[in-house]
PDB file of C-alpha atoms and ligand atoms in Angstrom:
ATOM      1  CA  UNK A   1      95.992 115.445 115.048  1.00 99.00           C
ATOM      2  CA  UNK A   2      98.935 115.694 117.399  1.00 99.00           C
ATOM      3  CA  UNK A   3     101.321 113.147 118.944  1.00 98.00           C
ATOM      4  CA  UNK A   4     104.931 113.281 120.113  1.00 98.00           C
ATOM      5  CA  UNK A   5     106.832 112.378 116.960  1.00 98.00           C
ATOM      6  CA  UNK A   6     104.240 112.936 114.191  1.00 98.00           C
ATOM      7  CA  UNK A   7     105.568 109.690 112.823  1.00 98.00           C
ATOM      8  CA  UNK A   8     103.411 106.854 114.247  1.00 98.00           C
ATOM      9  CA  UNK A   9      99.985 107.856 115.655  1.00 98.00           C
ATOM     10  CA  UNK A  10      99.050 111.291 114.315  1.00 98.00           C
ATOM     11  CA  UNK A  11      99.878 110.475 110.656  1.00 98.00           C
ATOM     12  CA  UNK A  12      97.418 107.566 110.944  1.00 99.00           C
ATOM     13  CA  UNK A  13      94.808 109.844 112.513  1.00 99.00           C
ATOM     14  CA  UNK A  14      95.305 112.417 109.754  1.00 99.00           C
ATOM     15  CA  UNK A  15      95.003 109.799 107.019  1.00 98.00           C
ATOM     16  CA  UNK A  16      91.913 108.196 108.537  1.00 98.00           C
ATOM     17  CA  UNK A  17      89.972 111.404 109.159  1.00 98.00           C
ATOM     18  CA  UNK A  18      90.945 112.892 105.783  1.00 98.00           C
ATOM     19  CA  UNK A  19      89.713 109.728 104.049  1.00 98.00           C
ATOM     20  CA  UNK A  20      86.404 109.763 105.939  1.00 98.00           C
ATOM     21  CA  UNK A  21      85.890 113.474 105.229  1.00 97.00           C
ATOM     22  CA  UNK A  22      86.608 113.009 101.519  1.00 97.00           C
ATOM     23  CA  UNK A  23      84.226 110.051 101.299  1.00 96.00           C
ATOM     24  CA  UNK A  24      81.533 112.117 103.039  1.00 95.00           C
ATOM     25  CA  UNK A  25      82.065 115.008 100.611  1.00 95.00           C
ATOM     26  CA  UNK A  26      83.238 117.308 103.409  1.00 96.00           C
ATOM     27  CA  UNK A  27      85.813 119.953 102.445  1.00 96.00           C
ATOM     28  CA  UNK A  28      87.784 119.613 105.688  1.00 97.00           C
ATOM     29  CA  UNK A  29      91.459 120.478 105.959  1.00 98.00           C
ATOM     30  CA  UNK A  30      92.985 117.716 108.096  1.00 98.00           C
ATOM     31  CA  UNK A  31      96.603 117.921 109.200  1.00 98.00           C
ATOM     32  CA  UNK A  32      98.929 116.461 111.823  1.00 98.00           C
ATOM     33  CA  UNK A  33     101.967 117.548 113.810  1.00 98.00           C
ATOM     34  CA  UNK A  34     104.296 116.417 116.577  1.00 98.00           C
ATOM     35  CA  UNK A  35     105.063 118.236 119.788  1.00 98.00           C
ATOM     36  CA  UNK A  36     108.748 117.291 119.364  1.00 98.00           C
ATOM     37  CA  UNK A  37     111.222 118.161 116.626  1.00 98.00           C
ATOM     38  CA  UNK A  38     112.651 114.615 116.528  1.00 97.00           C
ATOM     39  CA  UNK A  39     111.526 113.609 113.033  1.00 97.00           C
ATOM     40  CA  UNK A  40     110.853 116.820 111.100  1.00 98.00           C
ATOM     41  CA  UNK A  41     110.690 116.209 107.341  1.00 98.00           C
ATOM     42  CA  UNK A  42     110.465 112.418 107.620  1.00 98.00           C
ATOM     43  CA  UNK A  43     107.657 110.293 106.149  1.00 98.00           C
ATOM     44  CA  UNK A  44     105.438 108.298 108.540  1.00 98.00           C
ATOM     45  CA  UNK A  45     106.888 105.201 110.274  1.00 98.00           C
ATOM     46  CA  UNK A  46     107.074 102.244 107.828  1.00 98.00           C
ATOM     47  CA  UNK A  47     104.589 100.277 109.976  1.00 98.00           C
ATOM     48  CA  UNK A  48     102.125 103.203 110.069  1.00 98.00           C
ATOM     49  CA  UNK A  49     102.383 103.307 106.262  1.00 98.00           C
ATOM     50  CA  UNK A  50     101.973  99.535 105.981  1.00 98.00           C
ATOM     51  CA  UNK A  51      98.982  99.234 108.327  1.00 98.00           C
ATOM     52  CA  UNK A  52      97.310 102.250 106.780  1.00 98.00           C
ATOM     53  CA  UNK A  53      97.728 100.873 103.264  1.00 98.00           C
ATOM     54  CA  UNK A  54      96.366  97.479 104.374  1.00 98.00           C
ATOM     55  CA  UNK A  55      93.256  99.468 105.298  1.00 98.00           C
ATOM     56  CA  UNK A  56      93.152 101.240 101.934  1.00 98.00           C
ATOM     57  CA  UNK A  57      94.718 104.554 102.974  1.00 98.00           C
ATOM     58  CA  UNK A  58      97.992 105.817 101.495  1.00 98.00           C
ATOM     59  CA  UNK A  59      99.823 108.139 103.926  1.00 98.00           C
ATOM     60  CA  UNK A  60     103.228 107.903 102.222  1.00 98.00           C
ATOM     61  CA  UNK A  61     103.251 111.538 101.050  1.00 98.00           C
ATOM     62  CA  UNK A  62     102.854 112.959 104.570  1.00 98.00           C
ATOM     63  CA  UNK A  63     105.895 114.650 106.098  1.00 98.00           C
ATOM     64  CA  UNK A  64     106.503 115.220 109.769  1.00 98.00           C
ATOM     65  CA  UNK A  65     106.282 118.737 111.124  1.00 98.00           C
ATOM     66  CA  UNK A  66     106.349 120.245 114.597  1.00 98.00           C
ATOM     67  CA  UNK A  67     103.285 121.828 116.184  1.00 98.00           C
ATOM     68  CA  UNK A  68     103.489 125.633 116.122  1.00 98.00           C
ATOM     69  CA  UNK A  69     101.707 128.222 118.264  1.00 96.00           C
ATOM     70  CA  UNK A  70      99.666 129.458 115.293  1.00 96.00           C
ATOM     71  CA  UNK A  71      98.042 126.017 114.874  1.00 98.00           C
ATOM     72  CA  UNK A  72      95.690 126.805 117.765  1.00 98.00           C
ATOM     73  CA  UNK A  73      94.410 129.793 115.767  1.00 97.00           C
ATOM     74  CA  UNK A  74      94.448 128.131 112.340  1.00 98.00           C
ATOM     75  CA  UNK A  75      92.503 124.982 113.268  1.00 98.00           C
ATOM     76  CA  UNK A  76      88.978 124.578 114.657  1.00 98.00           C
ATOM     77  CA  UNK A  77      89.817 121.417 116.575  1.00 98.00           C
ATOM     78  CA  UNK A  78      93.030 119.852 117.813  1.00 98.00           C
ATOM     79  CA  UNK A  79      93.129 116.231 118.943  1.00 98.00           C
ATOM     80  CA  UNK A  80      95.930 114.999 121.202  1.00 98.00           C
ATOM     81  CA  UNK A  81      96.804 111.305 121.342  1.00 98.00           C
ATOM     82  CA  UNK A  82      97.835 111.311 125.020  1.00 98.00           C
ATOM     83  CA  UNK A  83      97.998 113.448 128.122  1.00 98.00           C
ATOM     84  CA  UNK A  84     101.630 114.416 127.654  1.00 98.00           C
ATOM     85  CA  UNK A  85     100.819 115.649 124.135  1.00 98.00           C
ATOM     86  CA  UNK A  86      97.951 117.700 125.599  1.00 98.00           C
ATOM     87  CA  UNK A  87     100.220 119.413 128.146  1.00 98.00           C
ATOM     88  CA  UNK A  88     102.941 119.998 125.534  1.00 98.00           C
ATOM     89  CA  UNK A  89     100.394 121.587 123.175  1.00 98.00           C
ATOM     90  CA  UNK A  90      99.298 123.870 126.007  1.00 98.00           C
ATOM     91  CA  UNK A  91     102.884 124.923 126.618  1.00 98.00           C
ATOM     92  CA  UNK A  92     103.627 125.451 122.900  1.00 98.00           C
ATOM     93  CA  UNK A  93     100.504 127.636 122.534  1.00 97.00           C
ATOM     94  CA  UNK A  94     101.571 130.050 125.265  1.00 95.00           C
ATOM     95  CA  UNK A  95      99.198 132.992 125.570  1.00 96.00           C
ATOM     96  CA  UNK A  96      97.106 131.773 122.615  1.00 96.00           C
ATOM     97  CA  UNK A  97      95.971 128.603 124.459  1.00 97.00           C
ATOM     98  CA  UNK A  98      92.249 127.856 124.013  1.00 97.00           C
ATOM     99  CA  UNK A  99      91.169 124.843 126.077  1.00 97.00           C
ATOM    100  CA  UNK A 100      87.859 124.510 124.205  1.00 98.00           C
ATOM    101  CA  UNK A 101      89.687 123.614 120.973  1.00 98.00           C
ATOM    102  CA  UNK A 102      91.930 120.847 122.335  1.00 98.00           C
ATOM    103  CA  UNK A 103      90.778 117.383 123.321  1.00 98.00           C
ATOM    104  CA  UNK A 104      92.166 113.897 123.867  1.00 98.00           C
ATOM    105  CA  UNK A 105      90.956 112.016 120.785  1.00 98.00           C
ATOM    106  CA  UNK A 106      89.679 109.019 122.779  1.00 98.00           C
ATOM    107  CA  UNK A 107      87.319 111.359 124.667  1.00 98.00           C
ATOM    108  CA  UNK A 108      85.246 111.014 121.477  1.00 97.00           C
ATOM    109  CA  UNK A 109      84.695 107.341 122.335  1.00 97.00           C
ATOM    110  CA  UNK A 110      84.933 107.328 126.142  1.00 97.00           C
ATOM    111  CA  UNK A 111      84.082 110.784 127.529  1.00 97.00           C
ATOM    112  CA  UNK A 112      85.530 111.610 130.923  1.00 97.00           C
ATOM    113  CA  UNK A 113      87.851 108.600 130.993  1.00 98.00           C
ATOM    114  CA  UNK A 114      91.059 110.425 129.945  1.00 97.00           C
ATOM    115  CA  UNK A 115      92.057 107.439 127.818  1.00 98.00           C
ATOM    116  CA  UNK A 116      95.200 107.606 125.713  1.00 98.00           C
ATOM    117  CA  UNK A 117      96.211 106.196 122.333  1.00 98.00           C
ATOM    118  CA  UNK A 118      99.184 103.959 123.240  1.00 98.00           C
ATOM    119  CA  UNK A 119     102.498 104.789 121.611  1.00 97.00           C
ATOM    120  CA  UNK A 120     103.431 101.922 119.248  1.00 98.00           C
ATOM    121  CA  UNK A 121     106.969 103.276 118.730  1.00 96.00           C
ATOM    122  CA  UNK A 122     108.741 100.657 120.866  1.00 93.00           C
ATOM    123  CA  UNK A 123     106.618  97.639 119.835  1.00 94.00           C
ATOM    124  CA  UNK A 124     105.836  95.549 116.777  1.00 96.00           C
ATOM    125  CA  UNK A 125     103.208  95.583 114.043  1.00 98.00           C
ATOM    126  CA  UNK A 126     100.377  94.475 116.358  1.00 98.00           C
ATOM    127  CA  UNK A 127     100.544  97.781 118.205  1.00 98.00           C
ATOM    128  CA  UNK A 128     100.088  99.698 114.971  1.00 98.00           C
ATOM    129  CA  UNK A 129      96.996  97.625 114.114  1.00 98.00           C
ATOM    130  CA  UNK A 130      95.544  98.357 117.569  1.00 98.00           C
ATOM    131  CA  UNK A 131      96.225 102.063 117.162  1.00 98.00           C
ATOM    132  CA  UNK A 132      94.629 102.060 113.693  1.00 98.00           C
ATOM    133  CA  UNK A 133      91.444 100.490 115.082  1.00 98.00           C
ATOM    134  CA  UNK A 134      91.221 102.957 117.988  1.00 98.00           C
ATOM    135  CA  UNK A 135      91.740 105.911 115.672  1.00 98.00           C
ATOM    136  CA  UNK A 136      89.322 104.585 113.053  1.00 98.00           C
ATOM    137  CA  UNK A 137      86.589 104.272 115.712  1.00 98.00           C
ATOM    138  CA  UNK A 138      87.348 107.728 117.137  1.00 98.00           C
ATOM    139  CA  UNK A 139      87.371 109.373 113.692  1.00 98.00           C
ATOM    140  CA  UNK A 140      84.087 107.687 112.831  1.00 97.00           C
ATOM    141  CA  UNK A 141      82.620 109.303 115.946  1.00 97.00           C
ATOM    142  CA  UNK A 142      84.132 112.687 115.032  1.00 98.00           C
ATOM    143  CA  UNK A 143      82.544 112.663 111.595  1.00 97.00           C
ATOM    144  CA  UNK A 144      79.136 111.202 112.511  1.00 95.00           C
ATOM    145  CA  UNK A 145      77.441 114.516 113.400  1.00 95.00           C
ATOM    146  CA  UNK A 146      78.409 115.887 109.985  1.00 94.00           C
ATOM    147  CA  UNK A 147      77.165 112.945 107.911  1.00 91.00           C
ATOM    148  CA  UNK A 148      74.133 111.846 109.847  1.00 67.00           C
ATOM    149  CA  UNK A 149      75.393 108.291 109.335  1.00 54.00           C
ATOM    150  CA  UNK A 150      74.925 105.827 112.160  1.00 51.00           C
ATOM    151  CA  UNK A 151      77.447 103.042 112.479  1.00 48.00           C
TER     152      UNK A 151
HETATM  153  P1  LIG B   1     104.413 109.018 117.852  1.00 64.61           P
HETATM  154  O1  LIG B   1     105.494 107.947 118.362  1.00 64.61           O
HETATM  155  O2  LIG B   1     104.387 110.122 118.916  1.00 64.61           O
HETATM  156  O3  LIG B   1     103.144 108.265 117.800  1.00 64.61           O
HETATM  157  O4  LIG B   1     104.887 109.532 116.515  1.00 64.61           O
HETATM  158  C1  LIG B   1     106.829 108.269 118.658  1.00 64.61           C
HETATM  159  C2  LIG B   1     107.696 108.575 117.656  1.00 64.61           C
HETATM  160  C3  LIG B   1     109.018 108.840 117.939  1.00 64.61           C
HETATM  161  C4  LIG B   1     109.457 108.819 119.238  1.00 64.61           C
HETATM  162  C5  LIG B   1     108.575 108.524 120.255  1.00 64.61           C
HETATM  163  C6  LIG B   1     107.266 108.266 119.965  1.00 64.61           C
HETATM  164  N1  LIG B   1     110.823 109.092 119.538  1.00 64.61           N
HETATM  165  O5  LIG B   1     111.201 109.022 120.709  1.00 64.61           O
HETATM  166  O6  LIG B   1     111.591 109.424 118.606  1.00 64.61           O
END
């Protein structure tokens, strides 16, 4: 799960998908990173932590890291929150770029629409609730083929 800062959106996405995988008994390794180095080592944004916890998911132990070239090799799938993240991932991957592994996360819900998860960084708590809902729906779609559950 990749966004710009690894402090608002991608920590939520990591927490949500990890929780769903654990509940489904899937031994998935879920991680997140930022394309920037702005917040390395910091915990998630207080409002990401708050909204996540209100939904029963504790993300307080996560720490921000920057996306590295080797992530494209290490992970089976990489989800970008927006188009700028996608292009930055491509640049950071250099010669190791594999387009089949990287996808905008909202393509899971609305294929072909190039929709983006809005950045809640400059807004209030409402934006974080909206982002949580979008990511919860997208992660549900990601996990469905592996659980057989219909929702
Ligand atoms: P995120 O949001 O990419 O969802 O973590 C942002 C976090 C920090 C900044 C911008 C967006 N920033 O400019 O520091």
